Short mmCIF file of C-alpha atoms in Angstrom, two decimals:
data_model
loop_
_atom_site.label_atom_id
_atom_site.label_comp_id
_atom_site.label_asym_id
_atom_site.label_seq_id
_atom_site.Cartn_x
_atom_site.Cartn_y
_atom_site.Cartn_z
CA MET A 16 -4.69 -0.70 -0.92
CA ASN A 17 -1.61 1.44 -1.53
CA ILE A 18 1.60 0.36 0.21
CA LEU A 19 4.67 2.58 0.18
CA ALA A 20 8.16 1.37 1.07
CA ILE A 21 11.00 3.75 1.91
CA ASN A 22 14.60 2.64 1.49
CA GLY A 23 16.92 4.53 3.83
CA SER A 24 20.04 2.74 2.61
CA PRO A 25 22.39 4.27 0.04
CA ARG A 26 22.44 0.86 -1.63
CA LYS A 27 19.61 0.05 -4.02
CA LYS A 28 20.36 -3.65 -4.47
CA TRP A 29 21.64 -4.94 -1.14
CA ASN A 30 20.19 -6.20 2.15
CA THR A 31 17.72 -3.46 3.09
CA ALA A 32 16.46 -2.83 -0.43
CA THR A 33 16.12 -6.57 -1.09
CA LEU A 34 13.99 -7.07 2.00
CA LEU A 35 11.78 -4.15 1.04
CA GLU A 36 11.38 -5.50 -2.48
CA ASN A 37 10.34 -8.85 -1.04
CA ALA A 38 7.85 -7.18 1.28
CA LEU A 39 6.31 -5.36 -1.67
CA GLU A 40 6.24 -8.57 -3.69
CA GLY A 41 4.20 -10.15 -0.92
CA ALA A 42 1.93 -7.11 -0.83
CA ARG A 43 1.31 -7.34 -4.57
CA GLU A 44 0.44 -11.02 -4.15
CA GLY A 45 -2.19 -9.78 -1.72
CA GLY A 46 -3.61 -7.41 -4.32
CA ALA A 47 -1.97 -4.16 -3.20
CA ASP A 48 -0.49 -1.43 -5.34
CA THR A 49 3.09 -0.79 -4.26
CA LYS A 50 5.93 1.67 -4.65
CA LEU A 51 9.55 1.67 -3.48
CA VAL A 52 11.39 4.96 -2.99
CA HIS A 53 15.14 5.35 -2.40
CA LEU A 54 15.82 8.28 -0.08
CA TYR A 55 19.37 8.73 -1.35
CA GLU A 56 17.95 9.76 -4.73
CA LEU A 57 16.26 12.78 -3.13
CA ASP A 58 17.66 16.18 -2.15
CA TYR A 59 16.35 17.29 1.23
CA LYS A 60 17.20 18.07 4.84
CA GLY A 61 15.78 17.23 8.24
CA CYS A 62 13.38 19.29 10.33
CA ILE A 63 14.46 22.97 10.53
CA SER A 64 12.40 23.67 13.67
CA CYS A 65 10.26 26.38 12.04
CA PHE A 66 7.17 25.13 13.94
CA GLU A 67 4.88 26.08 11.04
CA CYS A 68 3.26 22.65 11.44
CA LYS A 69 2.22 23.66 14.98
CA LYS A 70 0.87 27.14 14.26
CA ILE A 71 -2.84 27.26 15.14
CA GLY A 72 -4.82 28.30 12.07
CA GLY A 73 -1.67 28.32 9.95
CA LYS A 74 -1.75 27.17 6.36
CA ASN A 75 0.76 24.41 7.16
CA TYR A 76 -0.82 23.17 10.39
CA GLY A 77 -0.22 19.44 10.64
CA ARG A 78 1.98 19.42 7.54
CA CYS A 79 5.67 20.09 6.96
CA ALA A 80 6.13 23.59 5.52
CA VAL A 81 9.56 22.96 4.01
CA LYS A 82 9.51 22.63 0.24
CA ASP A 83 12.27 20.46 -1.19
CA GLY A 84 12.88 17.06 -2.75
CA LEU A 85 11.10 15.28 0.10
CA THR A 86 7.82 17.19 -0.14
CA PRO A 87 6.11 14.96 -2.77
CA LEU A 88 7.15 11.80 -0.90
CA LEU A 89 5.75 13.11 2.38
CA GLU A 90 2.39 13.66 0.71
CA GLU A 91 2.47 10.10 -0.64
CA ALA A 92 3.39 8.74 2.78
CA TRP A 93 0.58 10.64 4.48
CA GLN A 94 -1.91 9.21 1.96
CA ALA A 95 -0.61 5.62 1.95
CA ASP A 96 -2.68 2.76 3.34
CA ALA A 97 0.43 1.13 4.81
CA LEU A 98 4.01 2.24 5.23
CA ILE A 99 7.27 0.27 5.44
CA CYS A 100 10.52 2.03 6.34
CA GLY A 101 13.79 0.18 5.93
CA THR A 102 17.28 1.21 7.01
CA PRO A 103 20.64 -0.25 7.91
CA ILE A 104 22.06 0.68 11.29
CA TYR A 105 24.98 3.11 11.11
CA PHE A 106 26.75 4.05 14.34
CA GLY A 107 23.92 2.73 16.47
CA ALA A 108 21.01 4.43 14.69
CA GLU A 109 19.22 4.81 11.39
CA THR A 110 21.05 6.34 8.45
CA GLY A 111 21.06 10.14 8.40
CA MET A 112 18.67 10.21 5.46
CA MET A 113 16.17 7.97 7.23
CA ARG A 114 16.42 9.95 10.46
CA SER A 115 15.72 13.18 8.57
CA PHE A 116 12.77 11.50 6.85
CA PHE A 117 11.37 10.36 10.22
CA GLU A 118 11.59 13.92 11.56
CA ARG A 119 9.75 15.40 8.61
CA LEU A 120 7.17 12.59 8.49
CA THR A 121 6.13 12.37 12.14
CA PHE A 122 6.80 15.75 13.77
CA PRO A 123 3.95 17.57 11.95
CA TYR A 124 1.51 15.01 13.41
CA LEU A 125 2.76 15.40 16.98
CA THR A 126 0.86 17.90 19.14
CA TYR A 127 2.15 19.67 22.22
CA THR A 128 -0.81 18.49 24.27
CA PRO A 129 -1.06 16.14 27.26
CA GLY A 130 -0.06 12.72 25.96
CA TYR A 131 1.30 14.29 22.76
CA ALA A 132 -1.73 13.21 20.73
CA SER A 133 -1.30 12.50 17.03
CA LEU A 134 -3.16 14.52 14.41
CA SER A 135 -3.41 11.47 12.17
CA THR A 136 -7.08 10.68 11.61
CA ARG A 137 -6.36 7.41 9.78
CA LYS A 138 -4.87 4.45 11.60
CA ILE A 139 -2.71 2.45 9.23
CA PRO A 140 -0.33 -0.50 9.69
CA THR A 141 3.36 0.34 9.49
CA ALA A 142 6.62 -1.57 9.76
CA LEU A 143 10.27 -0.80 10.45
CA VAL A 144 12.86 -3.00 8.76
CA TYR A 145 16.34 -2.80 10.27
CA THR A 146 19.45 -4.50 8.90
CA MET A 147 22.70 -4.77 10.87
CA ASN A 148 26.07 -6.49 10.95
CA VAL A 149 25.83 -7.63 14.56
CA PRO A 150 24.33 -11.01 15.54
CA GLU A 151 20.91 -11.01 17.18
CA GLU A 152 22.32 -11.82 20.62
CA GLU A 153 24.46 -8.67 20.56
CA ILE A 154 21.56 -6.26 19.99
CA PRO A 155 21.24 -5.42 23.72
CA LYS A 156 25.03 -5.08 24.07
CA TRP A 157 25.09 -2.26 21.54
CA GLY A 158 21.84 -0.69 22.76
CA TYR A 159 20.07 -1.24 19.45
CA ASP A 160 17.00 -2.58 21.23
CA ILE A 161 16.53 0.76 22.99
CA PHE A 162 16.49 3.02 19.95
CA MET A 163 14.51 0.56 17.82
CA LYS A 164 11.86 0.29 20.55
CA ARG A 165 11.72 4.08 20.69
CA MET A 166 11.22 4.42 16.94
CA ARG A 167 8.63 1.65 16.90
CA GLY A 168 6.76 3.48 19.64
CA LEU A 169 6.91 6.72 17.65
CA MET A 170 5.45 5.09 14.54
CA ALA A 171 2.76 3.29 16.52
CA HIS A 172 1.83 6.48 18.37
CA THR A 173 1.65 8.42 15.12
CA PHE A 174 -0.11 5.92 12.86
CA GLY A 175 -1.66 3.31 15.16
CA ALA A 176 0.44 0.16 14.71
CA CYS A 177 4.02 -0.79 13.91
CA GLU A 178 5.94 -4.05 13.52
CA LEU A 179 9.68 -4.25 14.08
CA PHE A 180 11.57 -6.57 11.72
CA CYS A 181 15.30 -7.14 12.27
CA CYS A 182 17.73 -8.79 9.88
CA THR A 183 20.97 -9.49 11.76
CA ASP A 184 24.53 -10.57 11.01
CA THR A 185 24.23 -9.35 7.43
CA TYR A 186 26.59 -9.86 4.50
CA GLN A 187 28.24 -6.48 3.97
CA PHE A 188 30.58 -7.04 1.01
CA SER A 189 30.55 -9.37 -1.97
CA ASP A 190 34.33 -9.80 -1.53
CA TYR A 191 35.63 -9.38 2.02
CA SER A 192 39.26 -9.73 0.86
CA LYS A 193 39.10 -6.24 -0.67
CA TYR A 194 38.40 -4.50 2.64
CA LEU A 195 39.97 -4.32 6.08
CA SER A 196 37.29 -6.27 7.93
CA THR A 197 39.06 -8.89 10.04
CA VAL A 198 36.56 -8.51 12.87
CA TRP A 199 34.23 -10.76 10.84
CA ASP A 200 34.54 -14.30 9.55
CA ALA A 201 33.97 -13.85 5.82
CA ALA A 202 33.18 -17.52 5.22
CA ALA A 203 30.64 -17.55 8.04
CA LYS A 204 29.06 -14.37 6.70
CA ALA A 205 28.73 -15.87 3.23
CA LYS A 206 27.26 -19.09 4.61
CA ARG A 207 24.68 -17.20 6.65
CA HIS A 208 23.76 -15.04 3.66
CA GLU A 209 23.19 -18.16 1.60
CA GLU A 210 21.25 -20.09 4.23
CA VAL A 211 19.50 -17.52 6.46
CA PHE A 212 18.93 -14.43 4.33
CA PRO A 213 16.45 -16.22 2.02
CA LYS A 214 14.41 -17.05 5.12
CA ASP A 215 14.46 -13.37 6.10
CA CYS A 216 13.25 -12.50 2.60
CA GLU A 217 10.33 -14.90 3.01
CA LYS A 218 9.48 -13.29 6.35
CA ALA A 219 9.49 -9.94 4.57
CA ARG A 220 7.08 -11.29 1.94
CA GLU A 221 4.80 -12.52 4.73
CA LEU A 222 4.91 -9.04 6.23
CA GLY A 223 3.87 -7.56 2.90
CA ARG A 224 0.98 -9.99 2.57
CA ARG A 225 -0.34 -9.02 6.01
CA LEU A 226 -0.10 -5.35 5.23
CA ALA A 227 -1.99 -5.90 1.97
CA GLN A 228 -4.82 -7.37 4.00
CA GLY A 229 -4.96 -4.21 6.08
CA LEU A 230 -3.89 -6.10 9.18
CA PRO A 231 -1.84 -4.51 11.94
CA ALA A 232 1.77 -5.44 11.24
#
């Protein structure tokens, strides 16, 4: 069992990365081989709409034809037995690096046929891990539920199954006094990070254990 986690945050040691590390720790406890990749270490771009992945009989049919820093990771993702993608929410969506990764990962599998069937011949469990500053009850207010549901549907349609894991009301800075951030209660943020975030990390480990067992997320 090979489980690959993709960190779409520019931070390697904060909320998103920590949850992914915990998920992989749980996966290793379940006997899986794991790997964590930080997208911000790679040099690449999003889909360039060349349609080489759609060309019947073409050498790149079903695969992204662009060759850049993302190419080796795409091959690893397509061969993985389970896939976890994590990203903070910036301006109501994934980070730009994660969005570009999603385009390059899933578009080659999508066919322009009735129902937009997926070319993926292996059904694998996947998960999306989202971190955000807003409290859980404000997710509908900002429309986050809409885009997250859409991305979950895309992953499930492409690979067969996808779990959505949300970590809300996150701790953004280690010292709120250094930044203009009066919209938040720094003490409340710190308290939640101390009391609730460890529980989110345990949930992430449970997710990893399930994936290691080959179970739908």
